[in-house]
Each structure stands twice: as C-alpha cells, then as structure tokens.
XYZ file of C-alpha atoms in Angstrom:
576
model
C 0.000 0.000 0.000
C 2.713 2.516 0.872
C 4.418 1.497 -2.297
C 1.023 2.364 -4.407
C 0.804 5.617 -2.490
C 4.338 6.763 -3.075
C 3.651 6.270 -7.180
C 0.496 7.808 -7.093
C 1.986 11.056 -5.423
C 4.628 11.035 -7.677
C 2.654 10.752 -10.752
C 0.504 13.578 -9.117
C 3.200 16.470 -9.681
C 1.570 19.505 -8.147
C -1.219 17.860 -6.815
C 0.650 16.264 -4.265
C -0.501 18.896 -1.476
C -4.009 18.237 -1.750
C -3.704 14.539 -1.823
C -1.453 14.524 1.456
C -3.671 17.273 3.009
C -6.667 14.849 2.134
C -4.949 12.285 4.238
C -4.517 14.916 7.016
C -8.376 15.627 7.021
C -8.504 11.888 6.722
C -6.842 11.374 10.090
C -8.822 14.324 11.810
C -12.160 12.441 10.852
C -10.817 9.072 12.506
C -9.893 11.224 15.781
C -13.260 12.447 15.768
C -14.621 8.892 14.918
C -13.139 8.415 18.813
C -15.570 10.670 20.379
C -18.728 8.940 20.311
C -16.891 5.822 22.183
C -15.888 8.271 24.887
C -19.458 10.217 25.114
C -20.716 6.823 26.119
C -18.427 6.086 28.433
C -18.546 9.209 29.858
C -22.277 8.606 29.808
C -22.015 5.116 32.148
C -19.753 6.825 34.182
C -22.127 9.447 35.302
C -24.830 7.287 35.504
C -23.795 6.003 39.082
C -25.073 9.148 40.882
C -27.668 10.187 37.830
C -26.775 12.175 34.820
C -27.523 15.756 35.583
C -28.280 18.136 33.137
C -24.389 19.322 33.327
C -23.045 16.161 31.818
C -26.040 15.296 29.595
C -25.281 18.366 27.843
C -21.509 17.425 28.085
C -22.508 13.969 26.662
C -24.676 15.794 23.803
C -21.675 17.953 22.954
C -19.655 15.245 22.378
C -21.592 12.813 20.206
C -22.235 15.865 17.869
C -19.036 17.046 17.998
C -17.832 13.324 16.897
C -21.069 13.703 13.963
C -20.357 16.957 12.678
C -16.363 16.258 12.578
C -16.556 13.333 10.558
C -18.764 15.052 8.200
C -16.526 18.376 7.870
C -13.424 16.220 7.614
C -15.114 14.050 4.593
C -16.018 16.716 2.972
C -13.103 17.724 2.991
C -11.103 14.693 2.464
C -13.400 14.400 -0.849
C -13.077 17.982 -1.873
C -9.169 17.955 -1.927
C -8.851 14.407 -3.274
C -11.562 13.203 -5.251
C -11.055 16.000 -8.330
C -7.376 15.513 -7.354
C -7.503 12.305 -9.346
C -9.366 14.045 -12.693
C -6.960 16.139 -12.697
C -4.232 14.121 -12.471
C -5.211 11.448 -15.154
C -6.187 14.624 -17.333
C -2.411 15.409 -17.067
C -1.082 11.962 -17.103
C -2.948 11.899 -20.517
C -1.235 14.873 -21.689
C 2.036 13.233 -20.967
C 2.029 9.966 -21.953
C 0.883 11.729 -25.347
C 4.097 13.568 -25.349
C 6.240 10.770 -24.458
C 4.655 8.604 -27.056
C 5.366 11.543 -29.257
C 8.884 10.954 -28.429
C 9.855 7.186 -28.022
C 11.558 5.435 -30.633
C 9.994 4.051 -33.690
C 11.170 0.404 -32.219
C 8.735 0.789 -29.604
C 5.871 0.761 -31.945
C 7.361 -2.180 -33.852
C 7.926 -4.204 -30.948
C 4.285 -3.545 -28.568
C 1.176 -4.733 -29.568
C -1.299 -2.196 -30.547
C -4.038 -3.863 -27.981
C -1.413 -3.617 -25.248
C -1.007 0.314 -25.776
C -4.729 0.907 -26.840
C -5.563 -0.672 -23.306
C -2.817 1.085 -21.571
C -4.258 4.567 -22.378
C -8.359 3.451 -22.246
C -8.775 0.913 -20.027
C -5.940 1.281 -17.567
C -6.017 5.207 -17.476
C -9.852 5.140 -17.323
C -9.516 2.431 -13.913
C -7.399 4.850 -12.759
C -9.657 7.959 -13.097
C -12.197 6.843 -11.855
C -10.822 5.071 -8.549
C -7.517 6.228 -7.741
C -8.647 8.325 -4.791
C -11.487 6.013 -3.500
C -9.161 3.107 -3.264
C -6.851 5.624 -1.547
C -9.511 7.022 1.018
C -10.867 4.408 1.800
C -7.661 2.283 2.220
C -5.400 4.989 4.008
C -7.737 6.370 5.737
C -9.121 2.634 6.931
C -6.058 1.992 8.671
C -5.723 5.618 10.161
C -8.788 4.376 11.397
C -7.780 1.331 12.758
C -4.754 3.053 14.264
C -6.532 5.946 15.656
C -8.802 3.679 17.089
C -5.991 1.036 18.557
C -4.033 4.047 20.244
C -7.594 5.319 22.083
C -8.072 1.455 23.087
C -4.050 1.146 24.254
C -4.820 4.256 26.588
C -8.012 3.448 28.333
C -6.691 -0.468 28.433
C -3.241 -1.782 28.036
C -4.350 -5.502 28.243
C -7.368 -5.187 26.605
C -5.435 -3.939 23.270
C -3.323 -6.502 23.218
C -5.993 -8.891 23.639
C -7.501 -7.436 20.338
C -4.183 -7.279 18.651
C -3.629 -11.319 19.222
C -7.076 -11.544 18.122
C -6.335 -9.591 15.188
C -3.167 -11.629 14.183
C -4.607 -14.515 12.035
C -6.848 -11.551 9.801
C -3.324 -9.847 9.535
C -1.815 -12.758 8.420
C -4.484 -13.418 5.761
C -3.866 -10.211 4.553
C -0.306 -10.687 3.974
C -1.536 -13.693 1.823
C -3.545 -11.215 0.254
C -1.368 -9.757 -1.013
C 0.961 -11.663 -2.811
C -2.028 -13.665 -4.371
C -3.724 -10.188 -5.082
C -0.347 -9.487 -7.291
C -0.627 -12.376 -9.288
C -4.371 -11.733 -10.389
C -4.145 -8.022 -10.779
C -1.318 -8.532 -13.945
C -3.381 -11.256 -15.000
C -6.614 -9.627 -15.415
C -4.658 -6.697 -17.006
C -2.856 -9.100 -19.940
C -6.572 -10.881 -20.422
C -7.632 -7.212 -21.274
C -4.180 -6.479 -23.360
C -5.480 -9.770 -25.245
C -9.402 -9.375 -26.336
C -8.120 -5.981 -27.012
C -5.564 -6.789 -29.447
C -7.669 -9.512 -30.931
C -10.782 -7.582 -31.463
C -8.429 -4.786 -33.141
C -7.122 -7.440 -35.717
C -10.591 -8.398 -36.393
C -11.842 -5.265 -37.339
C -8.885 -4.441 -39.019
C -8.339 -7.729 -41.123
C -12.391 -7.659 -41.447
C -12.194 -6.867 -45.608
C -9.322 -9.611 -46.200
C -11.131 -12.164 -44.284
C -14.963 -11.895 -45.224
C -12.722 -11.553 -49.551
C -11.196 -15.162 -48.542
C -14.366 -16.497 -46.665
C -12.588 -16.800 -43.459
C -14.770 -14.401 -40.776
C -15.427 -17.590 -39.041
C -12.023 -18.940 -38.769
C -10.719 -15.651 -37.953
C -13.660 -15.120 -35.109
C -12.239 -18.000 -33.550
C -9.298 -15.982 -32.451
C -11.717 -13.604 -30.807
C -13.945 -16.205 -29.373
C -10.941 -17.504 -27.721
C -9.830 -14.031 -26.157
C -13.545 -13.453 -24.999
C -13.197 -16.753 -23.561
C -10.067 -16.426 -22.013
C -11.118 -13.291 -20.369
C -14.189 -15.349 -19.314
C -12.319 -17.180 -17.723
C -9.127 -15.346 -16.567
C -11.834 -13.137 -14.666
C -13.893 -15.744 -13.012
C -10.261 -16.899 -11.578
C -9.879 -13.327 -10.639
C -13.172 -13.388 -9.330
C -12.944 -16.190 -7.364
C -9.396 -15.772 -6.174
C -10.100 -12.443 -4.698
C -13.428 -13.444 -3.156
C -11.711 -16.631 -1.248
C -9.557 -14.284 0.316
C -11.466 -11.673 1.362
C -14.323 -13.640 2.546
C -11.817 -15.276 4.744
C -10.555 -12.107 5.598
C -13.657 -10.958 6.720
C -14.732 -13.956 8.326
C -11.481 -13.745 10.799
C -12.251 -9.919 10.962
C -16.051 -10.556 12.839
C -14.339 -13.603 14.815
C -11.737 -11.341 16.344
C -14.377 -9.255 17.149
C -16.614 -11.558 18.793
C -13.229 -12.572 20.552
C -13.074 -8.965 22.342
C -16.667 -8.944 23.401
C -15.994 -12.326 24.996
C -13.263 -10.891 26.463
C -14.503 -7.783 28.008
C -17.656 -10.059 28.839
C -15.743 -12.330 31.240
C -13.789 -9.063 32.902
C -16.672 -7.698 33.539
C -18.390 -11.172 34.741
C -15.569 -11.326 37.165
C -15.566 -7.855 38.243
C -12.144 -6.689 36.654
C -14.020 -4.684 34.305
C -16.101 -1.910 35.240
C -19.594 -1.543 33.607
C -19.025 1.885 31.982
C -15.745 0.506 30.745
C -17.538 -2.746 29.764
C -20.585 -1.177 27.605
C -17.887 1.397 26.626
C -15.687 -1.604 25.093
C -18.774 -3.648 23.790
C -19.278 -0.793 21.172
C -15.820 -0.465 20.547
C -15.639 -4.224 19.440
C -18.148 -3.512 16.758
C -16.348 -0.687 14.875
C -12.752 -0.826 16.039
C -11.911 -3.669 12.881
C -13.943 -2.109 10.500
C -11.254 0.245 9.122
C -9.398 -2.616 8.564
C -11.734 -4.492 7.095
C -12.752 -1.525 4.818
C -8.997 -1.368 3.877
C -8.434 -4.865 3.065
C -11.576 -5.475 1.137
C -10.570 -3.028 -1.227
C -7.213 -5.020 -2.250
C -8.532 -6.663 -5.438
C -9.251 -3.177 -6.662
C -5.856 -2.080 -5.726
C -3.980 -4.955 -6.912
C -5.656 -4.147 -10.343
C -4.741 -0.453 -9.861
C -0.585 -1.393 -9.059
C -1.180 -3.568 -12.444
C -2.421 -0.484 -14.219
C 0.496 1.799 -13.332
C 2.803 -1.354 -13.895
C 2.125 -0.623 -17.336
C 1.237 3.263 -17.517
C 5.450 3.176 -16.051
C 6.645 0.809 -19.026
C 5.314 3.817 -21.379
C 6.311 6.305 -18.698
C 9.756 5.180 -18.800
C 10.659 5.162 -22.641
C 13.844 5.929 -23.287
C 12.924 9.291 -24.954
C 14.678 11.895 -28.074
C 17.509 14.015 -26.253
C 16.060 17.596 -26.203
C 18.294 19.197 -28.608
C 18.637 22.956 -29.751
C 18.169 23.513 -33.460
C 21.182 23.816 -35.353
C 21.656 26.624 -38.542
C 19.563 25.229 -41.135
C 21.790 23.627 -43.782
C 23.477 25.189 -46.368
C 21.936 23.356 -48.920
C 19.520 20.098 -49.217
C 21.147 17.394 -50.800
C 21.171 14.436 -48.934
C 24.188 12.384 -48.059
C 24.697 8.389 -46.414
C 28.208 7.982 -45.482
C 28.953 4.542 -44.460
C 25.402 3.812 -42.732
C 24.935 0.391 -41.559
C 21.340 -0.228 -39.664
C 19.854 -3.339 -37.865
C 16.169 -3.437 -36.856
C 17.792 -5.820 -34.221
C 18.271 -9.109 -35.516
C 20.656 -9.290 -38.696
C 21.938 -5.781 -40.642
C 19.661 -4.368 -42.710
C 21.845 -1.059 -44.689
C 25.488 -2.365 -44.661
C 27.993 0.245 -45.393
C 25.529 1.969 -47.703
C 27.092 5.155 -49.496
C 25.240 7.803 -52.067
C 24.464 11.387 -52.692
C 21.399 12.644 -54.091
C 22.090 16.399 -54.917
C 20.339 19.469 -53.937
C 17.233 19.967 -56.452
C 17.457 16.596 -58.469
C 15.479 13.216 -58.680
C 16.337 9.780 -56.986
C 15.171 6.338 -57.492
C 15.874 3.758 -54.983
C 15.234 0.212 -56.959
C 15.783 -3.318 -56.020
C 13.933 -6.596 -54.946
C 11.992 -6.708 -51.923
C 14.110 -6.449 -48.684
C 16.961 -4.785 -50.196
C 16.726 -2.202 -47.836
C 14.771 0.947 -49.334
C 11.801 1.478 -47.356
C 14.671 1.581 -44.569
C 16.577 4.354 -46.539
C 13.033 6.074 -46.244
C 12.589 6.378 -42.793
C 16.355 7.024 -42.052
C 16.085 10.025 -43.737
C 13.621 11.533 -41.585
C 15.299 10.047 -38.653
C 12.543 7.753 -37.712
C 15.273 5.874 -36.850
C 19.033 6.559 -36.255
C 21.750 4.525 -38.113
C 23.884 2.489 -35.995
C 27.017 3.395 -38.323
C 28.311 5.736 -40.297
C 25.459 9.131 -40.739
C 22.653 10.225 -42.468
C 23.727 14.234 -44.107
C 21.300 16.723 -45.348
C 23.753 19.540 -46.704
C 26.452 19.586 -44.922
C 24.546 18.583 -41.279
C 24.621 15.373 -39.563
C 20.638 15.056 -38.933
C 21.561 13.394 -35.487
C 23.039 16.546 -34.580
C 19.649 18.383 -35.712
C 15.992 17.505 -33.206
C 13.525 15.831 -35.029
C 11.171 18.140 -35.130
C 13.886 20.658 -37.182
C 14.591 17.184 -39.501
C 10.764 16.635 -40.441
C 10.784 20.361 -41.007
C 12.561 19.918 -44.236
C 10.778 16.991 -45.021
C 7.478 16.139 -46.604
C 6.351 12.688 -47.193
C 4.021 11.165 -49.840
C 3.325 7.621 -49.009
C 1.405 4.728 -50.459
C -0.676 4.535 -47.240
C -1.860 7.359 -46.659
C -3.813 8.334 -43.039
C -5.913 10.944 -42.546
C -7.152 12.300 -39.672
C -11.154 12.181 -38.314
C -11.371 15.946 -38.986
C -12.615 18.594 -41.683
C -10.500 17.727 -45.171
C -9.107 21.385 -44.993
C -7.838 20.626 -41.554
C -6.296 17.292 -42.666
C -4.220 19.383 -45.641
C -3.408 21.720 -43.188
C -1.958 19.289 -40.939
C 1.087 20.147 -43.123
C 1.202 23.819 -42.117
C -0.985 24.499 -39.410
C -0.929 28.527 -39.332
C -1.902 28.200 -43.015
C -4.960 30.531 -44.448
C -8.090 29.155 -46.390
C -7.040 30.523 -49.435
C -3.493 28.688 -48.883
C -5.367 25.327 -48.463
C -7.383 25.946 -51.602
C -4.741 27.185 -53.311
C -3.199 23.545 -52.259
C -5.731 21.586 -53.050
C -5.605 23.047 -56.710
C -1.920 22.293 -57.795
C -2.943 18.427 -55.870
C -6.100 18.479 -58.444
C -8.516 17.599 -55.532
C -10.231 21.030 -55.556
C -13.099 19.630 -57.858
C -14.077 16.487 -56.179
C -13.885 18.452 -52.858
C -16.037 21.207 -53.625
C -18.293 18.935 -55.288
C -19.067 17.468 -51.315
C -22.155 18.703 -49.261
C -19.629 20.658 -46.797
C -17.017 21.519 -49.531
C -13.286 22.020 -47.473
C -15.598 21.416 -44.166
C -16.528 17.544 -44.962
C -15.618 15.406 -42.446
C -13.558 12.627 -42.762
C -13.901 9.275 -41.424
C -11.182 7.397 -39.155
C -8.355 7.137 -41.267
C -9.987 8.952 -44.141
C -12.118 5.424 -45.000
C -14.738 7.807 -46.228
C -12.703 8.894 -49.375
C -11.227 6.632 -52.218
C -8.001 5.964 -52.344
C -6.992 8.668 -54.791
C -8.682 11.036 -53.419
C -6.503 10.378 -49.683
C -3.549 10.331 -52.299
C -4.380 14.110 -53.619
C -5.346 14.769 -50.373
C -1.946 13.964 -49.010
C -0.287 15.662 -51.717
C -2.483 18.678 -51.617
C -0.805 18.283 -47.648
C 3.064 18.171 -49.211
C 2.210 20.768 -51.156
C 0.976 23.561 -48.578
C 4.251 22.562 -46.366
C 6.436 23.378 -48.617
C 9.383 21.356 -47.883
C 12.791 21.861 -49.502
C 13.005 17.694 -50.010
C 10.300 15.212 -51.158
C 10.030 11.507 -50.025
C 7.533 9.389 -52.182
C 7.217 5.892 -51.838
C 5.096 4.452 -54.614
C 2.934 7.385 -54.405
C 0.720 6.018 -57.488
C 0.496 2.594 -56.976
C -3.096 1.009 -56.518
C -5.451 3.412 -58.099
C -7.204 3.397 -61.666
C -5.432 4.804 -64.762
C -7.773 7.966 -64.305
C -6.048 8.979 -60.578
C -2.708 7.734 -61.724
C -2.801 10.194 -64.226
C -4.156 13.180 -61.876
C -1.552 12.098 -59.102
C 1.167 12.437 -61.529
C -0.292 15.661 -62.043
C -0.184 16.616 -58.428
C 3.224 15.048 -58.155
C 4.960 17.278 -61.125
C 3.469 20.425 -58.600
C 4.643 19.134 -55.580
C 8.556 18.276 -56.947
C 9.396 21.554 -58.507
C 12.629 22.808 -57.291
C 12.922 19.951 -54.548
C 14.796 17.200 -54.036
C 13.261 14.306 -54.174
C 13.442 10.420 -53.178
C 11.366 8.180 -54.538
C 10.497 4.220 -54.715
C 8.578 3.159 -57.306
C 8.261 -1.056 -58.468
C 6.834 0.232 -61.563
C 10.180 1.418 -63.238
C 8.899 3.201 -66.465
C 7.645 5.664 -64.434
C 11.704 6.541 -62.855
C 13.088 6.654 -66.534
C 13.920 10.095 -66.468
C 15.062 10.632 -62.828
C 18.417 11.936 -62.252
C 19.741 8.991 -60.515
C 18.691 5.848 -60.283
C 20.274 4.235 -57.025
C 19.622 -0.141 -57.249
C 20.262 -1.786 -53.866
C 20.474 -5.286 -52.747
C 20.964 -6.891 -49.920
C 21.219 -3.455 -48.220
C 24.657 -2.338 -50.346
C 24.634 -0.347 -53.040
C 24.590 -2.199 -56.044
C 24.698 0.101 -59.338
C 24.083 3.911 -59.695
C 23.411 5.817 -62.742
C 20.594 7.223 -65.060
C 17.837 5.193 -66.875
C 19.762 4.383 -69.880
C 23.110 4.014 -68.267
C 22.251 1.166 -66.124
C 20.598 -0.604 -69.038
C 23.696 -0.738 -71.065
C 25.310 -1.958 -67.469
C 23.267 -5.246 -67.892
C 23.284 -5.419 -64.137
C 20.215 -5.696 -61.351
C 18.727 -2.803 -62.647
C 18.374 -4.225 -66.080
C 17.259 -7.526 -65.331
C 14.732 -5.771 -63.341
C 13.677 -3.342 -66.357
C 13.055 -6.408 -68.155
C 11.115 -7.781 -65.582
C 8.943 -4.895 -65.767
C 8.642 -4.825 -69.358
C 7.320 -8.095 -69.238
C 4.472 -7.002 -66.472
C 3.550 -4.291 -68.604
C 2.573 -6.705 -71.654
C 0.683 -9.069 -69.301
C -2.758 -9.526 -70.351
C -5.271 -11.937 -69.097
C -6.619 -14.503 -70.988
C-alpha cells in the first residue's frame, strides 16, 4: 500500500498537497470517529449518581461534535482528493501523449497495438475513476484502525493486546492477500491487453477475411480471447473473493473474541460496567477500518497492475532535447557509411550515395533490399547504428527531429488521414496556413473539384483514417498536404500505386506540382515511371549495387536491367 501511495503522489506532480492534506483531514475524521466511544463512556460513568443536566449536555456535545467532525473532515477529504484524481489522469494523458510523441519508432514495432490501446483506455480510465477512493478508503481505513488502537491502548493496556492477538490470524491473511492479489491483478490486465488486441485485428483484417471467406475462422481468435477473459476473470473473481471472505470472516471472529473478552472481565468484576458497555461498542467498529482497507485489495492490486504498465510507457527511453542547429546550407542528402539493424541481422550495410540538392532519386531493387529503410532514415525515424545520415552539410543526429521533419514532406502509399474537416487534414502540413493557402493547395494536388463537389465543400468530415474517401482522393489529399508545407526535399514511396489509370494520371499531375525545385526520393516497383530521374540508385541486400541514369544502367546489364526487363514483361501481361 505505501508502495502504491508513493507512485500515485509522484505521478501527481503539483497535486501532491491536496492529496497529502486529504490524508490529514482523513486522520482528523478518525480522531473524531473516537468521540462517540468516549461520550458513552462518559455517559455510564455518570450514571452512578444520575446524569444531571451538566453532563447530559456534556454527553450531547460530544456525540455531535464526533457527527459533525466526521462530516466536515469528509467533505473535505473528498473535496481535496476526489477531483485531485481528474486532474491528475487529465495530465497523465497529456504526458504519456508527449512521451509517445517521443519514443523510438522500435517501440511501436515491438508492442502490440491492444497492449497500448488498453494502456491509455482501459488502464487510465480504472485509474480515473478510482484512484482516490481506493486511496480514502484504504489509508484512511487503517488511520482508522490506528486511531482507534491508540484510544483502546490508553483506556486499556491488556485489553489492546488482547484485540491485537485476536487480530493476528486476519493480519496474516492479509499478507496472503497480497501476494495472491499481485498475481491476479497482472493477470486480469494481460486478459484485457489480449481481447483488445484480438478484437483490433478483427476489425482491421475484417475486408481480407470476409474476400477469402474466413470471418469464421478468424472469429475463432476472438472467441478464444472473450473466452479467455471469461475465464481469466472468473479466476480473478474467485481468487479475490476466497480471500477476502476469509478475511472478513477472521475480521467478525476477532471481534466476537473482544466482546468475549470484556464479557468475562466484567463477569468477574475486573471490568467496570461503563468501561464494559464502553468496550462492547468499541468491538463492533474498532476492525472495521481494517476491514474496509483490506476489502478493497482486489481493486488495488488491479490499480498497481495499471500503473505497472502506464510506467513501461512512462519510462521510454525518450529523443535528447536538442537545440536547433543553422539550417543547412543546402539540401542534398548524403549516407556515409550507414549500416542499420532493426535488431536481428543488418539491414543497410555500409551503404554510401548522394542525391544532390534539387534533383530526382530512385531507390530500386527486390523486396528487402533495404529501401523502405533508406526512407525512414532520412527523416530520422530511426538513427543509423554506423556511419550518418547528411542533409547539406549537417549530420541530422546533430539536428531535433522536429527541425529534420521540417525539411521533409512525405508522400506515401498509405496514406492516413485524420477524423477531422478535409481542410484541416491538408493543413496538418502547415498548421498557421490561411483558407485561401489550403485551396490554393488543393488546386496544384487536383482535388479542388471532387472536394467542392461534397455537401460541406473544405468542411466535410472525414472518417477514421480517411475510409470515407477513395483511395486517390486520400492520395491528392496527401499531396495537396506536401504541397501547402512546402518542404525543400520530397520523399515518395510508390505514391501512385493502386489506383485506376484515371487517378494515376491526376496524381502524376499533383506530383509534377509538388517536386518543382525539390529534391526528391522516390520508390517506385513500376520502373517506367523513374526513366527520367536523375539517378537511379539499385540496392540489394542493403549495399549499393549500381548507380546511374535510366539508360546508363541498361547498357550496365546489371540488377537494374534484369529488373527493367522484368517490368517490361508485367507491362505486356494480359489476361486470358
């Protein structure tokens, strides 16, 4: 518990103060939680000569006192704490944003989407909403319970250790509690990683599979998760409610111990009758903090699992904060000696070119040879392990990211757009931009006309990932994006590839507006559409292979012409 309270307070930042004042206010209401125990003992006491009107009044005073305390003081504790904890998710959100903004591309490719999508839903939301109940109700339980034993220590030495043997089989229980509760928290938290992940890939994969007749066998995958998390959470369940029904169970017997106890002091005459009715009270509330605290350990096992893996995202190793450098002299870009491993196996060895400033490049080759790498080294999506990546005359490590991508504008074959307006989503490139800049965009990427053609025009939403549009319309869009930026180099990687003839021919369109006076990289399979780039760069096996213009390279009768012929070939396919 103190372990869970420390990370909460350190997650809360500025908060802290009212969270710890809570648990001030907290003890204050146990202390006055006391009071009624001593108006009625007070009360027996007097009654041996007759309660005058004196100490009625005194015994008045106090039980009120003890009622309107404990009211005040939860008030309290819930106005410091309870919008404590909305306002510290709100910022946890915030930051775990950022630091996702930050952490390495490898992060992405190594977690499982339904691991982070339940990190920042289901674990964040858990935490919202009980963070400072669980925390209230278990702190302040065993202030409580402490408060409570130190009153009871006073008035009766022997008596409180009587109820602290008593007490020593629940405490043990509660140590079992939790180790078990560990166990099942993490597991109930991967059953949730799991159905999440697997209903993700469902709806995902949902086209592919009903195309190949295979919703049912890929259901089964999600039938499984739901009934693993079946289940996983009956174990849970059950686990949890063994232990704290035992708890509880030893709880009321320890309980019923002390008013045996007292009973047979008082039977015997060691205890007096004031102190006896006094202590017969006490014995029905004195556990219950405990017993509040304790029964609340499946919730705050689950809560430790949550932050378990809010801290794994928490804890990224994240981009050094760098001051921007002079911009570069010029843009031509530059691998010297860059090697690269996505971990297992090298990926770029020893790869060496130079694309100048204002000219075309084609990076060719068979699958795996390395150039959707090349792509998103550029950028610095990732950092070479060897040699370095130059725009101009600038290493880009030496540059942040955010001063890399501002040189940069990308053209990809899958393109994402955003659930927002579709002038929004072309201003995502330049975000100060005017109207008349974004329709001034969306002309040179020949998506004006279909766009204005809409009910909303520039204001039409656009679905999750833009699945409301056709794919060449997302493709102008994306150029129409490129284009408002303005970026001094171009990165296009097979930019035309699956859409009709019609698009094709518009997004070449869009493409020849976007390019002007850049310098660009492309990839394209398709190679008669590269034949009159400046330099064609073939790669294989991550090494540069042959580097040249269109008809150069033919007369080569290297990679690069085998795969022209290739090509050629395609081209003349027809069905039959």
């Amino acid at each position: 518990m103190y372990k869970l309270v420390k990370r909460v307070l350190r997650i809360a930042g500025d908060l802290k103060p009212r969270i710890l004042l809570g648990f001030v206010f907290g003890f204050l209401e146990a202390l006055f939680n006391v009071l009624p125990l001593i108006a009625i003992f007070y009360a027996f006491e007097s009654c041996r000569d007759g309660l005058n009107g004196g100490e009625l009044t005194a015994v008045i005073i106090l039980l009120l006192a003890g009622l309107a305390g404990r009211v005040v003081f939860r008030y309290l504790v819930a106005r410091f704490q309870s919008g404590a904890g909305f306002e510290m998710t709100a910022k946890e959100r915030l930051r775990l944003g950022g630091i996702l903004k930050n952490a390495p591309m490898s992060f992405f490719d190594t977690h499982k989407l339904g691991d982070l999508s339940a990190c920042l839903t289901t674990d964040l939301s858990f935490v919202e909403m009980y963070v400072m109940f669980i925390l209230d109700k278990v702190v302040n339980g065993f202030l409580m319970t402490a408060v409570t034993g130190i009153f009871l220590f006073v008035f009766d030495w022997q008596i409180a250790l009587a109820a602290a043997a008593a007490l020593a089989p629940s405490v043990l229980m509660f140590v079992f509690l939790q180790k078990s509760g560990k166990t099942l928290g993490s597991l109930r938290q991967n059953t949730q990683a799991e159905l999440g992940a697997a209903v993700l890939e469902y709806a995902q994969g949902i086209m592919t599979a009903k195309a190949y007749g295979m919703k049912g066998r890929r259901a089964g995958r999600i039938k499984d998760a739901f009934h693993n998390s079946n289940e996983h959470s009956y174990r849970v369940e059950r686990g949890f409610v063994r232990g704290v029904s035992a708890f509880q169970v030893l709880v009321r017997l320890a309980g019923c111990a002390i008013v045996l106890a007292v009973s047979f002091a008082a039977l015997f005459g060691e205890l007096e009758l004031s102190s006896y009715f006094m202590l017969l009270v006490a014995s029905m509330t004195m556990f219950s903090g405990f017993e509040q605290s304790v029964s609340k350990i499946p919730m705050l096992r689950i809560m430790e699992a949550s932050l378990d893996r809010l801290e794994r995202i928490v804890n990224l190793p994240q981009e050094e904060q760098q001051k921007e450098v002079p911009p570069p002299e010029r843009f031509d870009i530059s691998f010297e000696g860059v090697s690269f491993s996505y971990g297992k196996g090298q990926v770029l060895k020893n790869l060496s070119f130079h694309i100048p400033e204002h000219s075309t490049a084609a990076l060719v080759g068979r699958s795996g040879s390395g150039k959707s790498t090349v792509m998103k080294l550029i950028p610095r999506f990732y950092d070479c392990g060897k040699g370095s990546v130059r725009i101009g005359n600038v290493d880009i490590r030496d540059m942040p990211r955010s001063q890399v991508f501002s040189y940069i504008s990308m053209v990809f074959q899958n393109v994402y757009l955003f659930e927002d307006t579709i002038a929004n989503n072309i201003r995502f490139g330049k975000p100060e931009a005017s109207m008349e800049d974004v329709i001034e965009a969306a002309r040179k990427a020949h998506c004006y006309d279909f766009i204005m053609k809409m009910e909303k025009g520039f204001e039409t939403m656009v679905g999750e990932g833009g699945h409301t549009l056709s794919g060449g319309q997302k493709q102008r869009i994306s150029i129409a994006r490129a284009i408002l930026k303005d970026a001094p180099i171009i990165l296009l990687d097979e930019a035309t590839s699956s859409v009709d003839p019609e698009n094709e021919q518009m997004i070449q369109q869009a493409i020849n507006q976007l390019v002007k006076n850049k310098t660009v990289v492309v990839i394209a399979h398709n190679l008669s559409a590269i034949r009159t780039v400046d330099k064609v760069l073939v790669l294989d096996e991550g090494r540069l292979l042959e580097e040249g213009d269109h008809p150069s390279l033919l007369k080569k009768k290297g990679l690069y012409s085998e795969l022209w012929g290739m090509s050629e070939k395609v081209s003349l396919w027809q069905a039959t």
